[in-house]
Amino acid sequence: ETTRIRREGYSVRPKFADFVKRYGMLAFRVGANPNPTADTCKMVLEHAKITGWMIGRTKVFLKFFHVDELDHLLIECHRKATVLQKICRGSRARRAHRALLEKAKVQQAEAKHFLTRGSELVERYVVIMRNMTEFDLKIRYGKYGLFRTAVVLDVWSGVVVMTLHFK
């Protein structure tokens, strides 16, 4: 009987379970677990629009070009799945990028606020140091009458730059 089947051109004879495992995704959704029966195999072949096949008691009888056609359909299925994955990953990456940009904007605003507040504090420190230095100079040297006023120009990093207006 095997010889007769081969002579008729059915060179590929997978068992139902192997056939459904390999080509089941052509007719059923991904994750479905169809029973490996003759009816299931028939559904797969009809959905793939393959003609000229036969079904035995435990095997599907296919000609050599049927396997090529089924494999081509599987490759198309895998290609479509790859495109879908690419779209989903791109969408996820764009969403994550937008979130990172929002986070960066918030951090920039916080840094700007911090630096602005820091520069205000430095300016206040400079004014206070200038006033204290002028006051100290008036108290120290004012009683000797050496100069009329002392104007402190800069009190940065511990160096006092001032002008003295002598009498």
PDB file of N, CA, C and O in Angstrom, residues 76-121:
ATOM      1  N   GLU A  76       4.733  33.470   5.564  1.00  0.00           N
ATOM      2  CA  GLU A  76       3.939  34.698   5.525  1.00  0.00           C
ATOM      3  C   GLU A  76       3.350  35.012   6.898  1.00  0.00           C
ATOM      4  O   GLU A  76       3.317  36.158   7.328  1.00  0.00           O
ATOM      5  N   CYS A  77       2.884  33.966   7.577  1.00  0.00           N
ATOM      6  CA  CYS A  77       2.337  34.140   8.933  1.00  0.00           C
ATOM      7  C   CYS A  77       3.413  34.683   9.875  1.00  0.00           C
ATOM      8  O   CYS A  77       3.157  35.615  10.649  1.00  0.00           O
ATOM      9  N   HIS A  78       4.603  34.119   9.803  1.00  0.00           N
ATOM     10  CA  HIS A  78       5.708  34.565  10.661  1.00  0.00           C
ATOM     11  C   HIS A  78       6.120  35.997  10.308  1.00  0.00           C
ATOM     12  O   HIS A  78       6.422  36.797  11.198  1.00  0.00           O
ATOM     13  N   ARG A  79       6.121  36.331   9.021  1.00  0.00           N
ATOM     14  CA  ARG A  79       6.471  37.687   8.606  1.00  0.00           C
ATOM     15  C   ARG A  79       5.463  38.694   9.149  1.00  0.00           C
ATOM     16  O   ARG A  79       5.830  39.748   9.674  1.00  0.00           O
ATOM     17  N   LYS A  80       4.184  38.358   9.071  1.00  0.00           N
ATOM     18  CA  LYS A  80       3.148  39.247   9.602  1.00  0.00           C
ATOM     19  C   LYS A  80       3.269  39.394  11.117  1.00  0.00           C
ATOM     20  O   LYS A  80       3.078  40.479  11.659  1.00  0.00           O
ATOM     21  N   ALA A  81       3.599  38.291  11.773  1.00  0.00           N
ATOM     22  CA  ALA A  81       3.791  38.359  13.234  1.00  0.00           C
ATOM     23  C   ALA A  81       4.981  39.253  13.567  1.00  0.00           C
ATOM     24  O   ALA A  81       4.936  40.027  14.539  1.00  0.00           O
ATOM     25  N   THR A  82       6.039  39.171  12.767  1.00  0.00           N
ATOM     26  CA  THR A  82       7.217  40.010  12.997  1.00  0.00           C
ATOM     27  C   THR A  82       6.872  41.484  12.816  1.00  0.00           C
ATOM     28  O   THR A  82       7.301  42.337  13.600  1.00  0.00           O
ATOM     29  N   VAL A  83       6.096  41.801  11.791  1.00  0.00           N
ATOM     30  CA  VAL A  83       5.683  43.189  11.563  1.00  0.00           C
ATOM     31  C   VAL A  83       4.838  43.677  12.736  1.00  0.00           C
ATOM     32  O   VAL A  83       5.021  44.797  13.231  1.00  0.00           O
ATOM     33  N   LEU A  84       3.938  42.844  13.197  1.00  0.00           N
ATOM     34  CA  LEU A  84       3.093  43.214  14.331  1.00  0.00           C
ATOM     35  C   LEU A  84       3.941  43.446  15.591  1.00  0.00           C
ATOM     36  O   LEU A  84       3.720  44.418  16.324  1.00  0.00           O
ATOM     37  N   GLN A  85       4.920  42.575  15.824  1.00  0.00           N
ATOM     38  CA  GLN A  85       5.807  42.763  16.967  1.00  0.00           C
ATOM     39  C   GLN A  85       6.584  44.071  16.844  1.00  0.00           C
ATOM     40  O   GLN A  85       6.766  44.797  17.825  1.00  0.00           O
ATOM     41  N   LYS A  86       7.048  44.360  15.629  1.00  0.00           N
ATOM     42  CA  LYS A  86       7.803  45.584  15.403  1.00  0.00           C
ATOM     43  C   LYS A  86       6.954  46.812  15.708  1.00  0.00           C
ATOM     44  O   LYS A  86       7.416  47.752  16.357  1.00  0.00           O
ATOM     45  N   ILE A  87       5.703  46.783  15.284  1.00  0.00           N
ATOM     46  CA  ILE A  87       4.802  47.903  15.541  1.00  0.00           C
ATOM     47  C   ILE A  87       4.560  48.063  17.040  1.00  0.00           C
ATOM     48  O   ILE A  87       4.609  49.168  17.583  1.00  0.00           O
ATOM     49  N   CYS A  88       4.319  46.951  17.729  1.00  0.00           N
ATOM     50  CA  CYS A  88       4.064  47.006  19.177  1.00  0.00           C
ATOM     51  C   CYS A  88       5.298  47.498  19.932  1.00  0.00           C
ATOM     52  O   CYS A  88       5.187  48.330  20.837  1.00  0.00           O
ATOM     53  N   ARG A  89       6.463  46.982  19.575  1.00  0.00           N
ATOM     54  CA  ARG A  89       7.690  47.423  20.252  1.00  0.00           C
ATOM     55  C   ARG A  89       7.963  48.897  19.992  1.00  0.00           C
ATOM     56  O   ARG A  89       8.397  49.621  20.889  1.00  0.00           O
ATOM     57  N   GLY A  90       7.727  49.340  18.760  1.00  0.00           N
ATOM     58  CA  GLY A  90       7.923  50.753  18.448  1.00  0.00           C
ATOM     59  C   GLY A  90       6.987  51.643  19.241  1.00  0.00           C
ATOM     60  O   GLY A  90       7.380  52.686  19.757  1.00  0.00           O
ATOM     61  N   SER A  91       5.736  51.215  19.353  1.00  0.00           N
ATOM     62  CA  SER A  91       4.764  51.980  20.121  1.00  0.00           C
ATOM     63  C   SER A  91       5.172  52.057  21.587  1.00  0.00           C
ATOM     64  O   SER A  91       5.104  53.124  22.212  1.00  0.00           O
ATOM     65  N   ARG A  92       5.598  50.926  22.132  1.00  0.00           N
ATOM     66  CA  ARG A  92       6.051  50.905  23.525  1.00  0.00           C
ATOM     67  C   ARG A  92       7.275  51.789  23.726  1.00  0.00           C
ATOM     68  O   ARG A  92       7.379  52.512  24.726  1.00  0.00           O
ATOM     69  N   ALA A  93       8.193  51.746  22.771  1.00  0.00           N
ATOM     70  CA  ALA A  93       9.404  52.560  22.887  1.00  0.00           C
ATOM     71  C   ALA A  93       9.070  54.049  22.803  1.00  0.00           C
ATOM     72  O   ALA A  93       9.641  54.854  23.551  1.00  0.00           O
ATOM     73  N   ARG A  94       8.144  54.423  21.904  1.00  0.00           N
ATOM     74  CA  ARG A  94       7.751  55.830  21.813  1.00  0.00           C
ATOM     75  C   ARG A  94       7.076  56.300  23.101  1.00  0.00           C
ATOM     76  O   ARG A  94       7.313  57.414  23.563  1.00  0.00           O
ATOM     77  N   ARG A  95       6.238  55.437  23.685  1.00  0.00           N
ATOM     78  CA  ARG A  95       5.585  55.783  24.948  1.00  0.00           C
ATOM     79  C   ARG A  95       6.628  55.977  26.047  1.00  0.00           C
ATOM     80  O   ARG A  95       6.564  56.943  26.827  1.00  0.00           O
ATOM     81  N   ALA A  96       7.594  55.071  26.108  1.00  0.00           N
ATOM     82  CA  ALA A  96       8.653  55.179  27.123  1.00  0.00           C
ATOM     83  C   ALA A  96       9.495  56.435  26.889  1.00  0.00           C
ATOM     84  O   ALA A  96       9.883  57.120  27.846  1.00  0.00           O
ATOM     85  N   HIS A  97       9.754  56.762  25.631  1.00  0.00           N
ATOM     86  CA  HIS A  97      10.538  57.952  25.316  1.00  0.00           C
ATOM     87  C   HIS A  97       9.801  59.215  25.736  1.00  0.00           C
ATOM     88  O   HIS A  97      10.405  60.144  26.288  1.00  0.00           O
ATOM     89  N   ARG A  98       8.488  59.256  25.475  1.00  0.00           N
ATOM     90  CA  ARG A  98       7.697  60.410  25.915  1.00  0.00           C
ATOM     91  C   ARG A  98       7.747  60.553  27.433  1.00  0.00           C
ATOM     92  O   ARG A  98       7.864  61.664  27.959  1.00  0.00           O
ATOM     93  N   ALA A  99       7.666  59.428  28.137  1.00  0.00           N
ATOM     94  CA  ALA A  99       7.725  59.481  29.606  1.00  0.00           C
ATOM     95  C   ALA A  99       9.080  60.008  30.064  1.00  0.00           C
ATOM     96  O   ALA A  99       9.162  60.809  31.004  1.00  0.00           O
ATOM     97  N   LEU A 100      10.159  59.574  29.403  1.00  0.00           N
ATOM     98  CA  LEU A 100      11.493  60.062  29.754  1.00  0.00           C
ATOM     99  C   LEU A 100      11.622  61.562  29.479  1.00  0.00           C
ATOM    100  O   LEU A 100      12.241  62.294  30.264  1.00  0.00           O
ATOM    101  N   LEU A 101      11.040  62.025  28.374  1.00  0.00           N
ATOM    102  CA  LEU A 101      11.092  63.451  28.073  1.00  0.00           C
ATOM    103  C   LEU A 101      10.347  64.265  29.129  1.00  0.00           C
ATOM    104  O   LEU A 101      10.827  65.317  29.557  1.00  0.00           O
ATOM    105  N   GLU A 102       9.187  63.766  29.545  1.00  0.00           N
ATOM    106  CA  GLU A 102       8.433  64.462  30.597  1.00  0.00           C
ATOM    107  C   GLU A 102       9.236  64.491  31.895  1.00  0.00           C
ATOM    108  O   GLU A 102       9.282  65.510  32.574  1.00  0.00           O
ATOM    109  N   LYS A 103       9.849  63.381  32.217  1.00  0.00           N
ATOM    110  CA  LYS A 103      10.667  63.318  33.432  1.00  0.00           C
ATOM    111  C   LYS A 103      11.847  64.284  33.338  1.00  0.00           C
ATOM    112  O   LYS A 103      12.186  64.960  34.312  1.00  0.00           O
ATOM    113  N   ALA A 104      12.469  64.370  32.160  1.00  0.00           N
ATOM    114  CA  ALA A 104      13.590  65.287  31.969  1.00  0.00           C
ATOM    115  C   ALA A 104      13.136  66.736  32.111  1.00  0.00           C
ATOM    116  O   ALA A 104      13.849  67.559  32.695  1.00  0.00           O
ATOM    117  N   LYS A 105      11.944  67.056  31.591  1.00  0.00           N
ATOM    118  CA  LYS A 105      11.423  68.418  31.726  1.00  0.00           C
ATOM    119  C   LYS A 105      11.218  68.774  33.191  1.00  0.00           C
ATOM    120  O   LYS A 105      11.542  69.874  33.634  1.00  0.00           O
ATOM    121  N   VAL A 106      10.658  67.834  33.951  1.00  0.00           N
ATOM    122  CA  VAL A 106      10.436  68.074  35.379  1.00  0.00           C
ATOM    123  C   VAL A 106      11.777  68.284  36.091  1.00  0.00           C
ATOM    124  O   VAL A 106      11.929  69.203  36.900  1.00  0.00           O
ATOM    125  N   GLN A 107      12.762  67.450  35.762  1.00  0.00           N
ATOM    126  CA  GLN A 107      14.080  67.587  36.388  1.00  0.00           C
ATOM    127  C   GLN A 107      14.743  68.909  36.012  1.00  0.00           C
ATOM    128  O   GLN A 107      15.382  69.551  36.848  1.00  0.00           O
ATOM    129  N   GLN A 108      14.590  69.324  34.750  1.00  0.00           N
ATOM    130  CA  GLN A 108      15.156  70.606  34.340  1.00  0.00           C
ATOM    131  C   GLN A 108      14.500  71.759  35.087  1.00  0.00           C
ATOM    132  O   GLN A 108      15.183  72.704  35.506  1.00  0.00           O
ATOM    133  N   ALA A 109      13.196  71.683  35.262  1.00  0.00           N
ATOM    134  CA  ALA A 109      12.493  72.735  35.996  1.00  0.00           C
ATOM    135  C   ALA A 109      12.959  72.778  37.450  1.00  0.00           C
ATOM    136  O   ALA A 109      13.184  73.858  38.007  1.00  0.00           O
ATOM    137  N   GLU A 110      13.128  71.604  38.052  1.00  0.00           N
ATOM    138  CA  GLU A 110      13.607  71.554  39.437  1.00  0.00           C
ATOM    139  C   GLU A 110      15.028  72.094  39.540  1.00  0.00           C
ATOM    140  O   GLU A 110      15.361  72.822  40.482  1.00  0.00           O
ATOM    141  N   ALA A 111      15.880  71.757  38.575  1.00  0.00           N
ATOM    142  CA  ALA A 111      17.262  72.246  38.595  1.00  0.00           C
ATOM    143  C   ALA A 111      17.296  73.760  38.410  1.00  0.00           C
ATOM    144  O   ALA A 111      18.058  74.464  39.087  1.00  0.00           O
ATOM    145  N   LYS A 112      16.456  74.277  37.508  1.00  0.00           N
ATOM    146  CA  LYS A 112      16.400  75.719  37.283  1.00  0.00           C
ATOM    147  C   LYS A 112      15.941  76.433  38.553  1.00  0.00           C
ATOM    148  O   LYS A 112      16.513  77.456  38.939  1.00  0.00           O
ATOM    149  N   HIS A 113      14.923  75.868  39.203  1.00  0.00           N
ATOM    150  CA  HIS A 113      14.450  76.457  40.457  1.00  0.00           C
ATOM    151  C   HIS A 113      15.554  76.435  41.516  1.00  0.00           C
ATOM    152  O   HIS A 113      15.773  77.415  42.220  1.00  0.00           O
ATOM    153  N   PHE A 114      16.254  75.316  41.606  1.00  0.00           N
ATOM    154  CA  PHE A 114      17.326  75.188  42.587  1.00  0.00           C
ATOM    155  C   PHE A 114      18.433  76.205  42.313  1.00  0.00           C
ATOM    156  O   PHE A 114      18.917  76.875  43.227  1.00  0.00           O
ATOM    157  N   LEU A 115      18.834  76.329  41.047  1.00  0.00           N
ATOM    158  CA  LEU A 115      19.908  77.258  40.713  1.00  0.00           C
ATOM    159  C   LEU A 115      19.473  78.704  40.917  1.00  0.00           C
ATOM    160  O   LEU A 115      20.260  79.539  41.386  1.00  0.00           O
ATOM    161  N   THR A 116      18.225  78.995  40.584  1.00  0.00           N
ATOM    162  CA  THR A 116      17.716  80.341  40.802  1.00  0.00           C
ATOM    163  C   THR A 116      17.708  80.662  42.288  1.00  0.00           C
ATOM    164  O   THR A 116      18.151  81.727  42.705  1.00  0.00           O
ATOM    165  N   ARG A 117      17.232  79.730  43.050  1.00  0.00           N
ATOM    166  CA  ARG A 117      17.209  79.921  44.514  1.00  0.00           C
ATOM    167  C   ARG A 117      18.623  80.043  45.047  1.00  0.00           C
ATOM    168  O   ARG A 117      18.896  80.885  45.897  1.00  0.00           O
ATOM    169  N   GLY A 118      19.540  79.247  44.506  1.00  0.00           N
ATOM    170  CA  GLY A 118      20.933  79.315  44.952  1.00  0.00           C
ATOM    171  C   GLY A 118      21.564  80.648  44.618  1.00  0.00           C
ATOM    172  O   GLY A 118      22.282  81.238  45.445  1.00  0.00           O
ATOM    173  N   SER A 119      21.305  81.182  43.425  1.00  0.00           N
ATOM    174  CA  SER A 119      21.886  82.477  43.061  1.00  0.00           C
ATOM    175  C   SER A 119      21.284  83.596  43.909  1.00  0.00           C
ATOM    176  O   SER A 119      21.977  84.553  44.267  1.00  0.00           O
ATOM    177  N   GLU A 120      20.002  83.481  44.252  1.00  0.00           N
ATOM    178  CA  GLU A 120      19.397  84.473  45.140  1.00  0.00           C
ATOM    179  C   GLU A 120      20.072  84.446  46.507  1.00  0.00           C
ATOM    180  O   GLU A 120      20.335  85.493  47.100  1.00  0.00           O
ATOM    181  N   LEU A 121      20.340  83.260  47.003  1.00  0.00           N
ATOM    182  CA  LEU A 121      21.010  83.145  48.302  1.00  0.00           C
ATOM    183  C   LEU A 121      22.417  83.718  48.249  1.00  0.00           C
ATOM    184  O   LEU A 121      22.872  84.377  49.187  1.00  0.00           O
TER     185      LEU A 121
END
